[in-house]
CSV table of C-alpha atoms and ligand atoms in Angstrom, one decimal:
chain,number,residue,atom,x,y,z
A,849,MET,CA,0.1,0.0,0.0
A,850,GLU,CA,1.1,3.5,-0.8
A,851,LEU,CA,2.2,5.4,2.4
A,852,ILE,CA,0.5,8.7,3.0
A,853,PHE,CA,3.9,10.5,2.6
A,854,GLU,CA,4.1,9.0,-1.0
A,855,LYS,CA,0.9,10.6,-1.9
A,856,SER,CA,2.2,14.0,-1.1
A,857,VAL,CA,2.0,16.6,-3.9
A,858,THR,CA,3.7,19.9,-3.1
A,859,GLY,CA,1.2,22.7,-2.4
A,860,ARG,CA,-1.9,20.3,-1.9
A,861,ARG,CA,-3.7,21.0,1.3
A,862,GLY,CA,-6.5,19.6,3.2
A,863,VAL,CA,-7.2,22.3,5.8
A,864,ARG,CA,-6.2,26.0,6.2
A,865,LEU,CA,-5.7,27.2,9.6
A,866,PRO,CA,-6.7,30.8,10.4
A,867,ALA,CA,-4.1,33.4,10.8
A,868,GLY,CA,-3.2,33.9,14.5
A,869,ASP,CA,-5.2,36.6,16.2
A,870,VAL,CA,-3.3,36.8,19.5
A,871,SER,CA,-1.5,40.1,19.6
A,872,PRO,CA,1.2,40.6,20.5
A,873,ALA,CA,2.2,37.0,20.0
A,874,PRO,CA,3.5,35.5,23.3
A,875,PRO,CA,7.2,34.8,23.3
A,876,LEU,CA,8.2,31.2,22.7
A,877,PRO,CA,11.4,29.8,24.1
A,878,ALA,CA,14.0,29.8,21.2
A,879,ALA,CA,14.3,26.2,21.3
A,880,LEU,CA,10.7,25.5,20.4
A,881,VAL,CA,10.7,27.8,17.5
A,882,ARG,CA,10.9,26.1,14.0
A,883,ASP,CA,13.1,27.3,11.4
A,884,GLY,CA,11.3,25.9,8.5
A,885,ALA,CA,8.0,24.2,7.6
A,886,PRO,CA,7.5,20.7,9.1
A,887,ASP,CA,7.9,17.7,6.9
A,888,LEU,CA,4.3,16.6,6.7
A,889,PRO,CA,2.6,15.0,3.7
A,890,GLN,CA,0.8,17.5,1.6
A,891,VAL,CA,-2.4,15.9,0.8
A,892,SER,CA,-6.2,16.6,0.4
A,893,GLU,CA,-8.9,15.6,3.0
A,894,LEU,CA,-9.9,12.9,0.6
A,895,ASP,CA,-6.5,11.5,0.3
A,896,VAL,CA,-6.5,11.4,4.2
A,897,VAL,CA,-9.9,9.7,4.6
A,898,ARG,CA,-9.2,7.1,2.0
A,899,HIS,CA,-5.8,6.4,3.5
A,900,PHE,CA,-7.2,5.7,6.9
A,901,THR,CA,-10.3,4.1,6.0
A,902,THR,CA,-8.3,1.6,3.8
A,903,LEU,CA,-5.9,1.0,6.7
A,904,SER,CA,-8.9,0.4,9.2
A,905,ARG,CA,-10.3,-2.2,6.8
A,906,ARG,CA,-7.2,-4.2,7.1
A,907,ASN,CA,-8.0,-4.8,10.8
A,908,PHE,CA,-9.7,-7.7,12.4
A,909,SER,CA,-12.2,-6.3,14.8
A,910,VAL,CA,-15.2,-7.6,16.5
A,911,ASP,CA,-17.4,-5.3,14.6
A,912,THR,CA,-16.2,-7.1,11.4
A,913,HIS,CA,-15.2,-10.6,12.3
A,914,PHE,CA,-15.7,-13.4,14.7
A,915,TYR,CA,-12.9,-12.9,17.3
A,916,PRO,CA,-12.6,-16.1,19.5
A,917,LEU,CA,-9.4,-15.1,21.2
A,918,GLY,CA,-9.3,-17.2,24.3
A,919,SER,CA,-8.7,-15.6,27.7
A,920,CYS,CA,-9.5,-12.1,26.1
A,921,THR,CA,-13.4,-12.2,26.1
A,922,MET,CA,-13.7,-10.4,22.7
A,923,LYS,CA,-17.5,-10.1,22.9
A,924,TYR,CA,-19.6,-7.5,20.9
A,925,ASN,CA,-20.3,-4.4,23.0
A,926,ALA,CA,-23.3,-2.5,22.1
A,927,LYS,CA,-23.0,0.9,20.7
A,928,ALA,CA,-25.5,2.2,23.2
A,929,LEU,CA,-22.7,1.8,25.8
A,930,GLU,CA,-20.6,4.4,23.9
A,931,GLU,CA,-23.6,6.8,24.0
A,932,ALA,CA,-23.5,6.3,27.9
A,933,ALA,CA,-19.9,7.3,28.1
A,934,LYS,CA,-20.4,10.3,25.8
A,935,LEU,CA,-23.1,11.7,28.2
A,936,PHE,CA,-20.2,12.4,30.6
A,937,ALA,CA,-17.6,13.6,28.2
A,938,PRO,CA,-18.2,17.5,28.7
A,939,TYR,CA,-17.4,17.3,32.4
A,940,HIS,CA,-13.8,18.2,33.5
A,941,PRO,CA,-12.4,15.4,35.7
A,942,MET,CA,-11.1,18.0,38.2
A,943,VAL,CA,-14.5,19.2,39.1
A,944,PRO,CA,-15.3,16.7,41.9
A,945,LEU,CA,-12.1,17.2,43.4
A,946,LEU,CA,-12.4,21.0,43.8
A,947,PRO,CA,-13.6,22.7,46.9
A,948,HIS,CA,-17.4,22.3,46.8
A,949,GLY,CA,-16.9,20.5,43.4
A,950,ALA,CA,-18.9,17.4,44.6
A,951,SER,CA,-22.1,19.5,44.6
A,952,PHE,CA,-21.6,20.0,40.8
A,953,SER,CA,-20.8,16.5,40.1
A,954,GLN,CA,-23.4,14.3,41.9
A,955,GLY,CA,-24.1,12.4,38.7
A,956,SER,CA,-20.5,11.4,38.2
A,957,LEU,CA,-19.9,10.4,41.7
A,958,GLY,CA,-23.2,8.6,41.8
A,959,LEU,CA,-21.9,6.5,38.9
A,960,VAL,CA,-18.6,5.8,40.6
A,961,HIS,CA,-20.3,4.7,43.7
A,962,GLY,CA,-23.1,2.8,42.0
A,963,LEU,CA,-20.6,0.8,39.8
A,964,GLY,CA,-18.6,0.0,42.9
A,965,GLU,CA,-21.9,-1.3,44.7
A,966,ALA,CA,-22.8,-3.3,41.6
A,967,LEU,CA,-19.5,-4.8,41.3
A,968,ALA,CA,-19.3,-5.8,45.0
A,969,GLU,CA,-22.7,-7.5,44.7
A,970,ILE,CA,-21.8,-9.3,41.7
A,971,THR,CA,-18.4,-10.5,43.2
A,972,GLY,CA,-19.5,-11.0,46.8
A,973,MET,CA,-17.1,-8.3,48.1
A,974,ASP,CA,-17.6,-5.6,50.6
A,975,GLU,CA,-15.8,-2.7,49.1
A,976,VAL,CA,-14.6,-1.7,45.6
A,977,THR,CA,-12.2,0.7,44.1
A,978,CYS,CA,-12.5,1.6,40.6
A,979,GLN,CA,-9.2,3.3,40.3
A,980,PRO,CA,-6.9,0.7,38.7
A,981,LEU,CA,-6.5,0.9,34.9
A,982,ALA,CA,-6.3,-2.6,33.8
A,983,GLY,CA,-6.4,-6.2,35.2
A,984,ALA,CA,-2.6,-6.3,35.8
A,985,HIS,CA,-2.8,-3.0,37.5
A,986,GLY,CA,-5.6,-4.3,39.6
A,987,GLU,CA,-3.4,-7.3,40.5
A,988,MET,CA,-0.7,-5.0,41.7
A,989,THR,CA,-3.1,-2.9,43.5
A,990,GLY,CA,-4.7,-6.0,45.2
A,991,ILE,CA,-1.2,-7.6,46.1
A,992,MET,CA,-0.2,-4.2,47.6
A,993,LEU,CA,-3.4,-4.3,49.8
A,994,ILE,CA,-2.5,-7.6,50.9
A,995,ALA,CA,1.1,-6.6,51.6
A,996,ALA,CA,-0.2,-3.6,53.7
A,997,TYR,CA,-2.5,-5.9,55.6
A,998,HIS,CA,0.3,-8.5,56.5
A,999,GLU,CA,2.5,-5.6,57.6
A,1000,ALA,CA,-0.1,-4.1,59.9
A,1001,GLN,CA,-0.6,-7.5,61.4
A,1002,GLY,CA,3.0,-8.0,61.9
A,1003,ASN,CA,3.0,-11.2,59.7
A,1004,ARG,CA,6.3,-12.2,58.0
A,1005,LYS,CA,5.5,-13.1,54.7
A,1006,LYS,CA,7.7,-14.0,51.7
A,1007,TYR,CA,5.8,-15.9,49.0
A,1008,VAL,CA,2.8,-15.7,46.6
A,1009,VAL,CA,1.6,-19.0,45.3
A,1010,VAL,CA,0.2,-19.4,41.7
A,1011,PRO,CA,-0.9,-22.5,39.6
A,1012,ASP,CA,1.2,-23.1,36.6
A,1013,SER,CA,-1.8,-22.4,34.3
A,1014,SER,CA,-2.0,-18.9,35.6
A,1015,HIS,CA,-1.8,-15.7,33.4
A,1016,GLY,CA,1.7,-14.4,33.2
A,1017,THR,CA,0.6,-11.2,34.9
A,1018,ASN,CA,-0.2,-12.9,38.1
A,1019,PRO,CA,3.3,-14.0,39.1
A,1020,ALA,CA,4.6,-10.6,37.5
A,1021,SER,CA,2.3,-8.6,39.8
A,1022,ALA,CA,3.3,-10.3,42.9
A,1023,ALA,CA,7.0,-10.0,42.0
A,1024,MET,CA,6.7,-6.3,41.5
A,1025,VAL,CA,5.4,-5.9,45.0
A,1026,GLY,CA,8.4,-7.8,46.2
A,1027,TYR,CA,7.1,-11.4,46.7
A,1028,GLU,CA,8.8,-14.6,45.6
A,1029,ILE,CA,6.7,-16.9,43.4
A,1030,ILE,CA,6.0,-20.4,44.1
A,1031,THR,CA,4.3,-22.2,41.3
A,1032,VAL,CA,2.1,-25.3,41.6
A,1033,PRO,CA,1.8,-27.7,38.8
A,1034,THR,CA,-1.5,-28.7,37.1
A,1035,ALA,CA,-2.7,-32.3,37.9
A,1036,PRO,CA,-3.9,-34.6,35.0
A,1037,TYR,CA,-7.4,-33.5,35.6
A,1038,GLY,CA,-6.9,-30.0,34.7
A,1039,ASP,CA,-6.8,-28.2,38.1
A,1040,MET,CA,-4.0,-27.2,40.3
A,1041,ASP,CA,-2.5,-30.3,41.9
A,1042,LEU,CA,-4.0,-30.4,45.5
A,1043,GLU,CA,-1.5,-32.3,47.3
A,1044,LYS,CA,1.4,-30.3,45.7
A,1045,TYR,CA,-0.4,-27.3,46.8
A,1046,ARG,CA,-0.8,-28.5,50.4
A,1047,ALA,CA,3.0,-29.3,50.4
A,1048,VAL,CA,4.0,-25.6,49.4
A,1049,MET,CA,1.7,-23.8,51.9
A,1050,THR,CA,3.6,-22.5,54.9
A,1051,ASP,CA,3.0,-19.5,57.1
A,1052,GLU,CA,5.4,-17.5,54.9
A,1053,VAL,CA,2.8,-17.4,52.1
A,1054,ALA,CA,1.1,-14.1,51.7
A,1055,ALA,CA,-1.3,-14.8,49.1
A,1056,VAL,CA,-2.5,-17.5,46.5
A,1057,MET,CA,-3.7,-16.1,43.2
A,1058,MET,CA,-6.2,-18.1,41.2
A,1059,THR,CA,-8.3,-17.8,38.1
A,1060,CYS,CA,-11.6,-19.8,38.3
A,1061,PRO,CA,-12.4,-21.0,35.9
A,1062,ASN,CA,-8.7,-21.2,35.1
A,1063,THR,CA,-7.1,-20.7,31.7
A,1064,LEU,CA,-8.1,-24.1,30.7
A,1065,GLY,CA,-11.6,-23.1,31.0
A,1066,LEU,CA,-12.1,-25.5,34.0
A,1067,PHE,CA,-13.8,-24.7,37.2
A,1068,ASN,CA,-11.9,-26.0,40.2
A,1069,PRO,CA,-14.3,-28.3,42.5
A,1070,HIS,CA,-12.0,-28.0,45.2
A,1071,ILE,CA,-11.8,-24.2,45.3
A,1072,ARG,CA,-13.4,-23.8,48.8
A,1073,GLU,CA,-10.8,-26.2,50.2
A,1074,ILE,CA,-8.1,-24.3,48.6
A,1075,CYS,CA,-9.4,-21.2,50.2
A,1076,ASP,CA,-9.5,-22.8,53.6
A,1077,ILE,CA,-6.0,-24.2,53.4
A,1078,ALA,CA,-4.8,-20.8,52.5
A,1079,HIS,CA,-6.6,-19.2,55.4
A,1080,ASP,CA,-5.3,-21.7,57.9
A,1081,HIS,CA,-1.9,-20.3,57.1
A,1082,ASP,CA,-3.0,-16.7,57.4
A,1083,ALA,CA,-2.5,-16.3,53.7
A,1084,LEU,CA,-5.2,-14.3,51.7
A,1085,MET,CA,-7.0,-15.4,48.5
A,1086,TYR,CA,-6.7,-13.4,45.4
A,1087,TYR,CA,-9.2,-13.9,42.6
A,1088,ASP,CA,-8.1,-13.0,39.1
A,1089,GLY,CA,-11.5,-12.0,37.6
A,1090,ALA,CA,-10.6,-11.9,34.0
A,1091,ASN,CA,-12.8,-15.0,33.6
A,1092,LEU,CA,-15.7,-13.6,35.3
A,1093,ASN,CA,-17.7,-13.8,32.1
A,1094,ALA,CA,-18.2,-17.4,32.9
A,1095,ILE,CA,-19.9,-17.2,36.4
A,1096,LEU,CA,-21.9,-14.0,36.6
A,1097,GLY,CA,-24.8,-14.5,38.8
A,1098,LYS,CA,-23.8,-18.2,39.4
A,1099,VAL,CA,-20.9,-17.9,41.8
A,1100,ARG,CA,-19.6,-15.0,43.7
A,1101,PRO,CA,-15.8,-15.3,44.5
A,1102,GLY,CA,-16.4,-13.5,47.9
A,1103,ASP,CA,-18.8,-16.3,49.0
A,1104,VAL,CA,-16.2,-19.0,48.0
A,1105,GLY,CA,-13.6,-17.7,50.3
A,1106,PHE,CA,-11.7,-15.2,48.1
A,1107,ASP,CA,-10.5,-11.9,49.8
A,1108,VAL,CA,-9.5,-9.8,46.9
A,1109,ILE,CA,-10.6,-9.7,43.3
A,1110,HIS,CA,-10.0,-7.5,40.2
A,1111,VAL,CA,-12.5,-7.4,37.4
A,1112,ASN,CA,-11.6,-6.5,33.8
A,1113,LEU,CA,-14.3,-4.1,32.8
A,1114,HIS,CA,-12.8,-4.4,29.3
A,1115,LYS,CA,-13.3,-7.9,29.2
A,1116,THR,CA,-16.7,-8.7,30.9
A,1117,PHE,CA,-18.5,-5.3,31.3
A,1118,GLY,CA,-19.0,-3.5,28.0
A,1119,THR,CA,-15.7,-2.2,26.7
A,1120,PRO,CA,-13.9,-3.6,23.7
A,1121,HIS,CA,-10.3,-4.1,24.2
A,1122,GLY,CA,-7.1,-4.5,22.5
A,1123,GLY,CA,-4.4,-2.2,21.1
A,1124,GLY,CA,-3.4,-1.3,24.7
A,1125,GLY,CA,-6.5,0.3,26.2
A,1126,PRO,CA,-8.3,2.1,27.7
A,1127,GLY,CA,-9.1,-0.5,30.2
A,1128,SER,CA,-10.2,-0.5,33.9
A,1129,GLY,CA,-9.5,-3.2,36.7
A,1130,PRO,CA,-11.6,-2.4,39.7
A,1131,VAL,CA,-10.4,-4.2,42.8
A,1132,GLY,CA,-13.0,-5.6,45.3
A,1133,VAL,CA,-11.9,-6.7,48.8
A,1134,LYS,CA,-13.5,-8.1,52.1
A,1135,LYS,CA,-13.9,-5.8,55.0
A,1136,LEU,CA,-10.4,-6.9,56.6
A,1137,LEU,CA,-8.6,-4.9,53.6
A,1138,ALA,CA,-11.0,-2.1,53.2
A,1139,SER,CA,-9.0,0.5,55.2
A,1140,TYR,CA,-5.9,0.1,52.9
A,1141,LEU,CA,-7.9,0.8,49.7
A,1142,PRO,CA,-6.8,3.6,47.5
A,1143,GLY,CA,-8.3,7.0,47.6
A,1144,PRO,CA,-9.9,9.5,47.0
A,1145,ARG,CA,-13.2,7.5,47.7
A,1146,VAL,CA,-16.8,8.3,46.9
A,1147,VAL,CA,-19.2,7.8,49.9
A,1148,LYS,CA,-23.0,8.2,50.0
A,1149,ASN,CA,-24.2,10.3,52.8
A,1150,SER,CA,-27.2,9.7,54.8
A,1151,ASP,CA,-29.1,12.4,52.9
A,1152,GLY,CA,-28.5,10.4,49.7
A,1153,ASP,CA,-25.8,13.0,48.5
A,1154,TYR,CA,-22.2,11.7,47.5
A,1155,SER,CA,-19.0,13.2,48.8
A,1156,VAL,CA,-15.4,12.6,48.1
A,1157,ILE,CA,-13.2,11.7,51.1
A,1158,PRO,CA,-9.5,11.5,51.0
A,1159,HIS,CA,-7.8,8.2,51.6
A,1160,SER,CA,-7.3,6.9,55.2
A,1161,HIS,CA,-3.7,7.1,56.7
A,1162,GLU,CA,-3.5,3.4,56.4
A,1163,SER,CA,-4.2,3.4,52.7
A,1164,ILE,CA,-1.7,2.3,49.9
A,1165,GLY,CA,-2.4,5.8,48.5
A,1166,ARG,CA,-3.5,6.7,44.9
A,1167,THR,CA,-2.9,4.1,42.1
A,1168,ALA,CA,-4.2,6.1,39.3
A,1169,GLY,CA,-5.3,9.7,38.4
A,1170,PHE,CA,-8.7,11.0,39.4
A,1171,PHE,CA,-11.2,8.0,39.9
A,1172,GLY,CA,-9.9,5.8,37.2
A,1173,ASN,CA,-10.9,5.5,33.5
A,1174,PHE,CA,-14.2,7.1,33.8
A,1175,GLY,CA,-15.6,6.4,30.3
A,1176,VAL,CA,-14.9,2.7,30.9
A,1177,MET,CA,-16.5,2.9,34.2
A,1178,ALA,CA,-19.6,4.5,32.5
A,1179,LYS,CA,-19.9,1.8,29.9
A,1180,ALA,CA,-19.8,-0.8,32.6
A,1181,PHE,CA,-22.4,0.9,34.7
A,1182,ALA,CA,-24.6,1.3,31.6
A,1183,TYR,CA,-24.1,-2.5,30.7
A,1184,ILE,CA,-25.0,-3.8,34.2
A,1185,THR,CA,-28.0,-1.7,34.5
A,1186,MET,CA,-29.2,-2.5,31.0
A,1187,LEU,CA,-28.9,-6.2,31.5
A,1188,GLY,CA,-29.9,-6.4,35.2
A,1189,GLN,CA,-29.6,-9.6,37.2
A,1190,GLU,CA,-31.4,-11.8,34.7
A,1191,GLY,CA,-29.5,-10.4,31.9
A,1192,LEU,CA,-26.1,-11.0,33.5
A,1193,ILE,CA,-27.0,-14.6,34.4
A,1194,GLN,CA,-28.0,-15.1,30.6
A,1195,VAL,CA,-24.6,-13.8,29.6
A,1196,SER,CA,-22.7,-16.4,31.4
A,1197,GLU,CA,-25.1,-19.3,30.6
A,1198,GLN,CA,-24.8,-18.4,26.8
A,1199,ALA,CA,-21.0,-18.0,27.0
A,1200,VAL,CA,-20.7,-21.4,28.5
A,1201,LEU,CA,-23.0,-23.0,26.3
A,1202,ASN,CA,-21.5,-21.7,23.1
A,1203,ALA,CA,-17.9,-22.8,24.4
A,1204,ASN,CA,-19.3,-26.4,25.1
A,1205,TYR,CA,-21.1,-26.4,21.7
A,1206,ILE,CA,-17.7,-25.8,20.0
A,1207,MET,CA,-15.9,-28.3,22.1
A,1208,ALA,CA,-18.3,-30.9,21.5
A,1209,ARG,CA,-18.3,-30.5,17.6
A,1210,LEU,CA,-14.6,-30.3,17.4
A,1211,LYS,CA,-13.2,-32.9,19.7
A,1212,ASP,CA,-13.3,-35.7,17.2
A,1213,VAL,CA,-10.7,-34.0,15.0
A,1214,TYR,CA,-8.6,-32.1,17.6
A,1215,ASP,CA,-7.1,-33.5,20.7
A,1216,LEU,CA,-8.8,-32.3,23.9
A,1217,PRO,CA,-6.2,-32.7,26.6
A,1218,TYR,CA,-8.7,-32.0,29.4
A,1219,ASP,CA,-12.0,-33.8,28.3
A,1220,GLN,CA,-14.6,-32.5,30.5
A,1221,THR,CA,-17.4,-29.9,30.5
A,1222,CYS,CA,-15.9,-26.5,30.1
A,1223,MET,CA,-17.0,-23.0,31.3
A,1224,HIS,CA,-16.6,-20.1,28.8
A,1225,GLU,CA,-13.6,-21.3,26.9
A,1226,CYS,CA,-12.1,-24.6,25.7
A,1227,VAL,CA,-8.6,-25.5,24.9
A,1228,PHE,CA,-7.6,-28.0,22.3
A,1229,SER,CA,-4.3,-29.2,21.1
A,1230,ALA,CA,-3.0,-29.4,17.5
A,1231,ALA,CA,-0.7,-32.3,18.6
A,1232,ARG,CA,-2.5,-34.7,16.2
A,1233,GLN,CA,-2.0,-32.2,13.2
A,1234,ALA,CA,1.6,-31.4,14.3
A,1235,ARG,CA,2.6,-35.1,13.6
A,1236,ASN,CA,1.9,-34.0,9.9
A,1237,GLY,CA,4.1,-30.9,10.4
A,1238,VAL,CA,0.9,-28.7,10.6
A,1239,HIS,CA,1.2,-26.7,14.0
A,1240,ALA,CA,-1.3,-24.4,15.9
A,1241,ILE,CA,0.2,-21.4,14.3
A,1242,ASP,CA,-0.6,-22.9,10.7
A,1243,ILE,CA,-4.2,-23.4,11.7
A,1244,ALA,CA,-4.4,-20.0,12.9
A,1245,LYS,CA,-3.1,-18.8,9.4
A,1246,PHE,CA,-5.7,-21.0,7.7
A,1247,LEU,CA,-8.6,-19.3,9.7
A,1248,ILE,CA,-7.5,-15.8,8.7
A,1249,ASP,CA,-8.2,-16.8,5.1
A,1250,ARG,CA,-11.6,-18.0,6.0
A,1251,GLY,CA,-12.5,-14.7,7.6
A,1252,PHE,CA,-11.9,-15.5,11.4
A,1253,HIS,CA,-9.5,-14.0,13.9
A,1254,PRO,CA,-7.6,-17.0,15.2
A,1255,PRO,CA,-8.1,-18.2,18.6
A,1256,THR,CA,-5.2,-17.8,21.2
A,1257,VAL,CA,-2.4,-20.2,20.2
A,1258,TYR,CA,0.4,-21.6,22.5
A,1259,PHE,CA,-1.3,-20.4,25.7
A,1260,PRO,CA,-1.9,-21.7,28.3
A,1261,LEU,CA,1.7,-22.8,28.3
A,1262,ILE,CA,0.9,-26.2,29.9
A,1263,VAL,CA,-0.8,-27.4,26.7
A,1264,LYS,CA,1.5,-28.3,23.9
A,1265,GLU,CA,0.2,-26.8,20.6
A,1266,ALA,CA,-2.6,-25.1,22.4
A,1267,ILE,CA,-5.6,-23.6,20.7
A,1268,MET,CA,-7.8,-21.8,23.2
A,1269,ILE,CA,-11.2,-20.8,21.9
A,1270,GLU,CA,-13.6,-18.4,23.7
A,1271,PRO,CA,-16.6,-17.7,21.5
A,1272,THR,CA,-18.4,-15.4,24.0
A,1273,GLU,CA,-22.2,-15.1,24.3
A,1274,THR,CA,-22.6,-12.6,21.7
A,1275,GLU,CA,-22.2,-14.9,18.6
A,1276,SER,CA,-25.1,-16.5,16.7
A,1277,LYS,CA,-25.2,-20.3,16.1
A,1278,GLU,CA,-24.7,-19.6,12.3
A,1279,THR,CA,-21.4,-17.9,13.1
A,1280,LEU,CA,-20.3,-20.6,15.4
A,1281,ASP,CA,-21.2,-23.3,12.7
A,1282,ALA,CA,-19.3,-21.5,10.0
A,1283,PHE,CA,-16.2,-21.4,12.5
A,1284,ILE,CA,-16.5,-25.1,13.3
A,1285,GLU,CA,-16.7,-25.8,9.6
A,1286,ALA,CA,-13.5,-23.9,8.9
A,1287,MET,CA,-11.7,-25.7,11.9
A,1288,ARG,CA,-12.9,-29.0,10.5
A,1289,ASP,CA,-11.7,-28.1,7.1
A,1290,ALA,CA,-8.2,-27.2,8.6
A,1291,ALA,CA,-8.1,-30.6,10.2
A,1292,ASP,CA,-9.0,-32.3,6.9
A,1293,LEU,CA,-6.4,-30.3,5.0
A,1294,ALA,CA,-3.7,-31.2,7.6
A,1295,GLU,CA,-4.4,-34.9,6.8
A,1296,LYS,CA,-4.5,-34.5,3.1
A,1297,ASP,CA,-2.1,-31.7,2.0
A,1298,PRO,CA,-0.1,-30.5,5.0
A,1299,ALA,CA,2.4,-28.7,2.8
A,1300,ALA,CA,-0.4,-26.4,1.6
A,1301,PHE,CA,-0.4,-24.5,5.0
A,1302,ALA,CA,3.1,-23.0,4.4
A,1303,GLU,CA,1.6,-20.5,1.9
A,1304,LEU,CA,-1.1,-19.3,4.2
A,1305,PRO,CA,-2.6,-16.7,4.7
A,1306,ARG,CA,-3.0,-15.7,1.0
A,1307,THR,CA,-5.6,-13.0,1.6
A,1308,MET,CA,-3.5,-10.7,3.8
A,1309,PRO,CA,-1.0,-7.9,2.9
A,1310,ILE,CA,1.5,-9.5,5.0
A,1311,THR,CA,1.7,-13.2,5.9
A,1312,ARG,CA,4.0,-14.6,8.6
A,1313,PRO,CA,5.8,-11.6,10.5
A,1314,ASP,CA,8.0,-12.5,13.5
A,1315,GLU,CA,5.2,-11.8,16.0
A,1316,THR,CA,7.1,-10.9,18.9
A,1317,ARG,CA,9.3,-8.3,17.0
A,1318,ALA,CA,6.3,-7.1,15.1
A,1319,ALA,CA,4.6,-6.2,18.4
A,1320,ARG,CA,7.8,-5.0,20.4
A,1321,GLU,CA,10.0,-3.4,17.7
A,1322,GLN,CA,7.5,-1.4,15.8
A,1323,ASN,CA,8.9,1.1,13.4
A,1324,VAL,CA,6.4,3.7,12.6
A,1325,CYS,CA,8.6,6.6,11.5
A,1326,TYR,CA,8.9,7.3,7.8
A,1327,PHE,CA,12.0,9.5,7.8
A,1328,GLY,CA,15.4,8.4,8.8
A,1329,CYS,CA,14.7,5.7,11.6
B,1796,PLP,C1,-6.3,-10.4,30.5
B,1796,PLP,C2,-6.0,-11.1,31.6
B,1796,PLP,C3,-5.3,-10.6,32.7
B,1796,PLP,C4,-4.7,-9.2,32.7
B,1796,PLP,O1,-5.6,-8.1,32.3
B,1796,PLP,P1,-5.1,-6.8,31.6
B,1796,PLP,O2,-6.5,-6.0,31.7
B,1796,PLP,O3,-4.9,-7.2,30.2
B,1796,PLP,O4,-4.0,-6.3,32.3
B,1796,PLP,C5,-4.9,-11.3,33.8
B,1796,PLP,N1,-5.4,-12.6,34.0
B,1796,PLP,C6,-6.1,-13.2,33.0
B,1796,PLP,C7,-6.5,-14.7,33.2
B,1796,PLP,C8,-6.4,-12.6,31.8
B,1796,PLP,O5,-7.1,-13.1,30.8
């Protein structure tokens, strides 16, 4: 594709800026004054519109394609939710924090408070902060709360325990707070090995971090016992809520024995994600941790008004600016109130049904290392196809040509040739059937003509970039870099 710089024609313009009307012009520091015109492409408005529209059509997005990216919950988010966020766009984020500002921002403060209450109800927690800006940020906030608690109790703690199926952010967050990590392997039945877990638990363990259902899409039947064992050692239970889409209205982590949870609003509650944000990772806690929560906090007074209070002296302090990513919170609040209790229950039921439908219809052609009823996602292995030289990445490339965003591949790490499929509740049976047909065709081709995969995908402008370098070493400069 021609780059926008290559469309440049000297003298062509899209907009004309009005002449400056500030007089006298304020002095600028010499270092900031240009000595020539900037080297920008000289193009018309139409050139710019065509350029960016063409680029956008090369993207996969939920608005254009089925996007079964396991662990990511790439559901469709209704456009009405964007309208909800837009309602608040005119308000300056400083207003509630100014003296008397709370009286001008009762609506926004009510939303922060109401969302916290709704999330507390959904997760079974006592208090919620909506400050953290992502799931991983919520994890770090949660582990900091746990560290503050242990310190106040005079507990000497050194370790955080995670199962080997955990998302990489779990051990990373705990390590950033200063804990050493103990990893517990997965048993053949797909859940954390209970005996090995018992063996590593000592009074030096600060917390156990779990995702339930885990990244294999399995709900751990021993989860209560795992919480009890942790509590016997004065360790707290951290719930990674990224998979909350599987259990809305069915199980409340707080009721099971978890003490802290983060919720990914950009997965479960109405905000699309990808491309680095914006996200939001509210953290819910049981009462024993409430005094350590970040501030400022929004409280509801006895007269029904909302006020902003600074954080307590025990608090871990601020973890983000203002009250967090407000637009994302507005969408989550609208999502929860639009669906209501019944609607949220239906979300999880449909998400789980869809995943099981895909699992049942593909397990005769792909290996299913943990063959049991799954929750919102299922994890296959391309090990059978790999014996013919066709790997998970090849099947991913095949799906691109069929118009599907590939599932997550090579994660979780404990499954060789993993293909992790999360269809979400928003897809129709027709879409699921078309995807199943494409997956079955891939398996068929892997039997009959494995060499054919080497040339896939054929329909894309680029085919097989080095994915790590493509993400980490982007070069978006046109001139001299
Ligand atoms: C996405 C995810 C996270 C991290 O959340 P971010 O919002 O991406 O920081 C943590 N755990 C699991 C299981 C996830 O899927």
